[in-house]
Amino acid sequence: MKGRVAGKGSGWGMRGLSAALLLGSLTAALAGGLAQTPQGRPPAPAAAAVSRPAPTLTLGTGASQRVLGLAQLRALPSVTYEVRHPQLGRSFVYRGATLRDLAVAGGFGGQDLRLYASNGYLTLIRARDYLKSPIMVAYEADGHAITVLDKGPLTVVLPPEPARYRTPAYTTAWVWYVNRVTPAPPGPQGGK
Ligand SMILES: Nc1nc2c(c(=O)[nH]1)N[C@H]1C(S)=C(S)[C@@H](COP(=O)(O)O)O[C@H]1N2
Ligand SMILES: [Mo]
């Protein structure tokens, strides 16, 4: 299918699993906090560790890979725009680094990209899309760090234009919890 970013249904199993793991760790954090302070609220550091993990984005693989922390992501040129997140159903002003700049920083500028998420999800984003429009890895929404519940700490965001980005064919490109970008292996689906 033309303009299709990746196969439908990829990641379904992992999505359920990650939701279960997330719920499990939230429950554990709450239980742990309550056990330690029976009269009080769970301690802030436990809650913060669950909802705001430190962002890292790895560019490439193996010996040539580069790991960027938040400061290094912020040191790249940033883009900012408002768009409705298709899965959250809410609009945010997102800020982040473009895939175009990240690919250059990783030494694979202009190539089709494979994006990986911490829940095992992966998808393909085409050079013809990210070279023409500011698709970003967002680290900020409405001026704040992005929580896990809002698909952060790093999440892929597509601009509102062109209009095809708002069609179902592109919902797979909104990679939540993105943690690695590599050049796509050869093949129509980027080796998927
Ligand atoms: N990290 C991560 N991002 C993901 C997915 C996933 O499983 N994990 N699924 C993708 C796909 S295939 C789709 S269709 C949408 C699904 O969002 P929804 O289940 O909220 O409709 O998120 C996309 N981003
Ligand atoms: Mo999907």
Short mmCIF file of N, CA and C in Angstrom, two decimals, residues 55-121:
data_model
loop_
_atom_site.label_atom_id
_atom_site.label_comp_id
_atom_site.label_asym_id
_atom_site.label_seq_id
_atom_site.Cartn_x
_atom_site.Cartn_y
_atom_site.Cartn_z
N PRO A 55 15.50 9.94 29.88
CA PRO A 55 15.49 9.67 28.46
C PRO A 55 16.88 9.35 27.93
N THR A 56 16.99 8.27 27.17
CA THR A 56 18.19 8.07 26.36
C THR A 56 17.76 7.57 24.99
N LEU A 57 18.44 8.06 23.99
CA LEU A 57 18.16 7.64 22.63
C LEU A 57 19.47 7.14 22.03
N THR A 58 19.47 5.88 21.59
CA THR A 58 20.65 5.31 20.96
C THR A 58 20.54 5.44 19.45
N LEU A 59 21.60 5.95 18.84
CA LEU A 59 21.65 6.08 17.38
C LEU A 59 22.55 4.99 16.83
N GLY A 60 22.01 4.17 15.94
CA GLY A 60 22.79 3.09 15.35
C GLY A 60 22.90 1.89 16.26
N THR A 61 23.79 0.96 15.88
CA THR A 61 23.97 -0.28 16.67
C THR A 61 25.47 -0.60 16.73
N GLY A 62 25.81 -1.49 17.64
CA GLY A 62 27.17 -2.05 17.69
C GLY A 62 28.23 -1.02 18.01
N ALA A 63 29.41 -1.22 17.42
CA ALA A 63 30.59 -0.41 17.77
C ALA A 63 30.39 1.06 17.42
N SER A 64 29.56 1.34 16.40
CA SER A 64 29.42 2.73 15.95
C SER A 64 28.23 3.43 16.60
N GLN A 65 27.57 2.78 17.57
CA GLN A 65 26.39 3.43 18.14
C GLN A 65 26.75 4.60 19.05
N ARG A 66 25.81 5.53 19.16
CA ARG A 66 25.96 6.72 20.00
C ARG A 66 24.76 6.80 20.90
N VAL A 67 24.99 6.99 22.20
CA VAL A 67 23.87 7.11 23.14
C VAL A 67 23.73 8.58 23.54
N LEU A 68 22.56 9.14 23.26
CA LEU A 68 22.31 10.54 23.60
C LEU A 68 21.42 10.62 24.85
N GLY A 69 21.87 11.38 25.84
CA GLY A 69 21.02 11.69 26.99
C GLY A 69 20.21 12.94 26.69
N LEU A 70 19.44 13.37 27.67
CA LEU A 70 18.56 14.53 27.46
C LEU A 70 19.36 15.78 27.09
N ALA A 71 20.50 16.01 27.77
CA ALA A 71 21.29 17.22 27.48
C ALA A 71 21.78 17.21 26.04
N GLN A 72 22.18 16.03 25.57
CA GLN A 72 22.66 15.94 24.19
C GLN A 72 21.53 16.10 23.18
N LEU A 73 20.34 15.58 23.53
CA LEU A 73 19.18 15.79 22.66
C LEU A 73 18.83 17.27 22.59
N ARG A 74 18.89 17.92 23.76
CA ARG A 74 18.55 19.35 23.82
C ARG A 74 19.59 20.20 23.10
N ALA A 75 20.81 19.71 22.97
CA ALA A 75 21.87 20.47 22.30
C ALA A 75 21.67 20.48 20.78
N LEU A 76 20.88 19.55 20.26
CA LEU A 76 20.58 19.56 18.83
C LEU A 76 19.56 20.67 18.55
N PRO A 77 19.49 21.15 17.29
CA PRO A 77 18.44 22.12 16.97
C PRO A 77 17.08 21.51 17.32
N SER A 78 16.15 22.33 17.82
CA SER A 78 14.85 21.78 18.19
C SER A 78 13.75 22.35 17.30
N VAL A 79 12.67 21.58 17.19
CA VAL A 79 11.46 22.07 16.53
C VAL A 79 10.33 22.02 17.56
N THR A 80 9.37 22.91 17.40
CA THR A 80 8.23 22.99 18.31
C THR A 80 6.97 23.20 17.49
N TYR A 81 5.98 22.35 17.70
CA TYR A 81 4.68 22.59 17.06
C TYR A 81 3.59 21.85 17.82
N GLU A 82 2.36 22.34 17.59
CA GLU A 82 1.20 21.73 18.25
C GLU A 82 0.55 20.73 17.32
N VAL A 83 0.19 19.58 17.85
CA VAL A 83 -0.48 18.56 17.04
C VAL A 83 -1.26 17.65 17.97
N ARG A 84 -2.31 17.06 17.42
CA ARG A 84 -3.12 16.11 18.19
C ARG A 84 -2.45 14.75 18.15
N HIS A 85 -2.21 14.17 19.33
CA HIS A 85 -1.65 12.82 19.37
C HIS A 85 -2.76 11.83 19.06
N PRO A 86 -2.60 11.02 18.00
CA PRO A 86 -3.74 10.21 17.53
C PRO A 86 -4.18 9.14 18.53
N GLN A 87 -3.25 8.61 19.32
CA GLN A 87 -3.64 7.57 20.28
C GLN A 87 -4.09 8.17 21.61
N LEU A 88 -3.54 9.31 22.00
CA LEU A 88 -3.97 9.95 23.26
C LEU A 88 -5.23 10.78 23.04
N GLY A 89 -5.48 11.20 21.78
CA GLY A 89 -6.67 11.97 21.48
C GLY A 89 -6.65 13.38 22.05
N ARG A 90 -5.45 13.90 22.33
CA ARG A 90 -5.32 15.26 22.88
C ARG A 90 -4.21 15.98 22.13
N SER A 91 -4.32 17.31 22.09
CA SER A 91 -3.29 18.13 21.45
C SER A 91 -2.25 18.56 22.46
N PHE A 92 -1.00 18.59 22.00
CA PHE A 92 0.12 19.04 22.83
C PHE A 92 1.01 19.94 21.97
N VAL A 93 1.71 20.86 22.63
CA VAL A 93 2.80 21.56 21.96
C VAL A 93 4.05 20.74 22.25
N TYR A 94 4.51 20.05 21.23
CA TYR A 94 5.66 19.16 21.38
C TYR A 94 6.95 19.88 21.00
N ARG A 95 8.02 19.51 21.69
CA ARG A 95 9.34 20.00 21.34
C ARG A 95 10.29 18.82 21.27
N GLY A 96 11.17 18.82 20.26
CA GLY A 96 12.11 17.72 20.15
C GLY A 96 13.11 17.94 19.04
N ALA A 97 13.88 16.89 18.77
CA ALA A 97 14.88 16.92 17.70
C ALA A 97 14.30 16.20 16.49
N THR A 98 14.61 16.68 15.29
CA THR A 98 14.05 16.06 14.09
C THR A 98 14.78 14.76 13.76
N LEU A 99 14.05 13.86 13.12
CA LEU A 99 14.67 12.62 12.64
C LEU A 99 15.77 12.95 11.65
N ARG A 100 15.56 14.02 10.91
CA ARG A 100 16.58 14.44 9.93
C ARG A 100 17.92 14.72 10.62
N ASP A 101 17.89 15.51 11.70
CA ASP A 101 19.13 15.83 12.42
C ASP A 101 19.66 14.61 13.17
N LEU A 102 18.77 13.80 13.72
CA LEU A 102 19.22 12.62 14.46
C LEU A 102 19.91 11.63 13.53
N ALA A 103 19.36 11.47 12.32
CA ALA A 103 19.99 10.55 11.36
C ALA A 103 21.38 11.04 10.98
N VAL A 104 21.51 12.35 10.80
CA VAL A 104 22.83 12.92 10.49
C VAL A 104 23.77 12.68 11.68
N ALA A 105 23.28 12.96 12.90
CA ALA A 105 24.11 12.76 14.10
C ALA A 105 24.56 11.31 14.24
N GLY A 106 23.73 10.39 13.78
CA GLY A 106 24.06 8.97 13.87
C GLY A 106 24.93 8.48 12.72
N GLY A 107 25.16 9.33 11.73
CA GLY A 107 25.99 8.95 10.61
C GLY A 107 25.24 8.21 9.51
N PHE A 108 23.89 8.31 9.53
CA PHE A 108 23.11 7.64 8.48
C PHE A 108 22.04 8.59 7.92
N GLY A 109 22.43 9.85 7.78
CA GLY A 109 21.52 10.87 7.25
C GLY A 109 20.94 10.48 5.91
N GLY A 110 19.64 10.74 5.74
CA GLY A 110 19.00 10.53 4.45
C GLY A 110 18.57 9.11 4.15
N GLN A 111 18.88 8.16 5.06
CA GLN A 111 18.45 6.78 4.82
C GLN A 111 17.09 6.52 5.48
N ASP A 112 16.36 5.53 4.96
CA ASP A 112 15.15 5.09 5.66
C ASP A 112 15.55 4.66 7.07
N LEU A 113 14.64 4.85 8.03
CA LEU A 113 14.99 4.60 9.43
C LEU A 113 14.13 3.49 10.04
N ARG A 114 14.77 2.76 10.94
CA ARG A 114 14.03 1.84 11.79
C ARG A 114 14.02 2.44 13.19
N LEU A 115 12.83 2.52 13.79
CA LEU A 115 12.70 3.08 15.13
C LEU A 115 12.25 1.99 16.09
N TYR A 116 12.96 1.90 17.20
CA TYR A 116 12.68 0.87 18.21
C TYR A 116 12.13 1.54 19.47
N ALA A 117 11.26 0.80 20.16
CA ALA A 117 10.72 1.29 21.44
C ALA A 117 11.09 0.32 22.55
N SER A 118 11.02 0.82 23.79
CA SER A 118 11.44 0.02 24.94
C SER A 118 10.51 -1.16 25.20
N ASN A 119 9.33 -1.21 24.55
CA ASN A 119 8.44 -2.38 24.72
C ASN A 119 8.61 -3.39 23.59
N GLY A 120 9.68 -3.25 22.79
CA GLY A 120 9.94 -4.24 21.75
C GLY A 120 9.33 -3.89 20.40
N TYR A 121 8.53 -2.83 20.38
CA TYR A 121 7.91 -2.40 19.12
C TYR A 121 8.98 -1.85 18.19
#
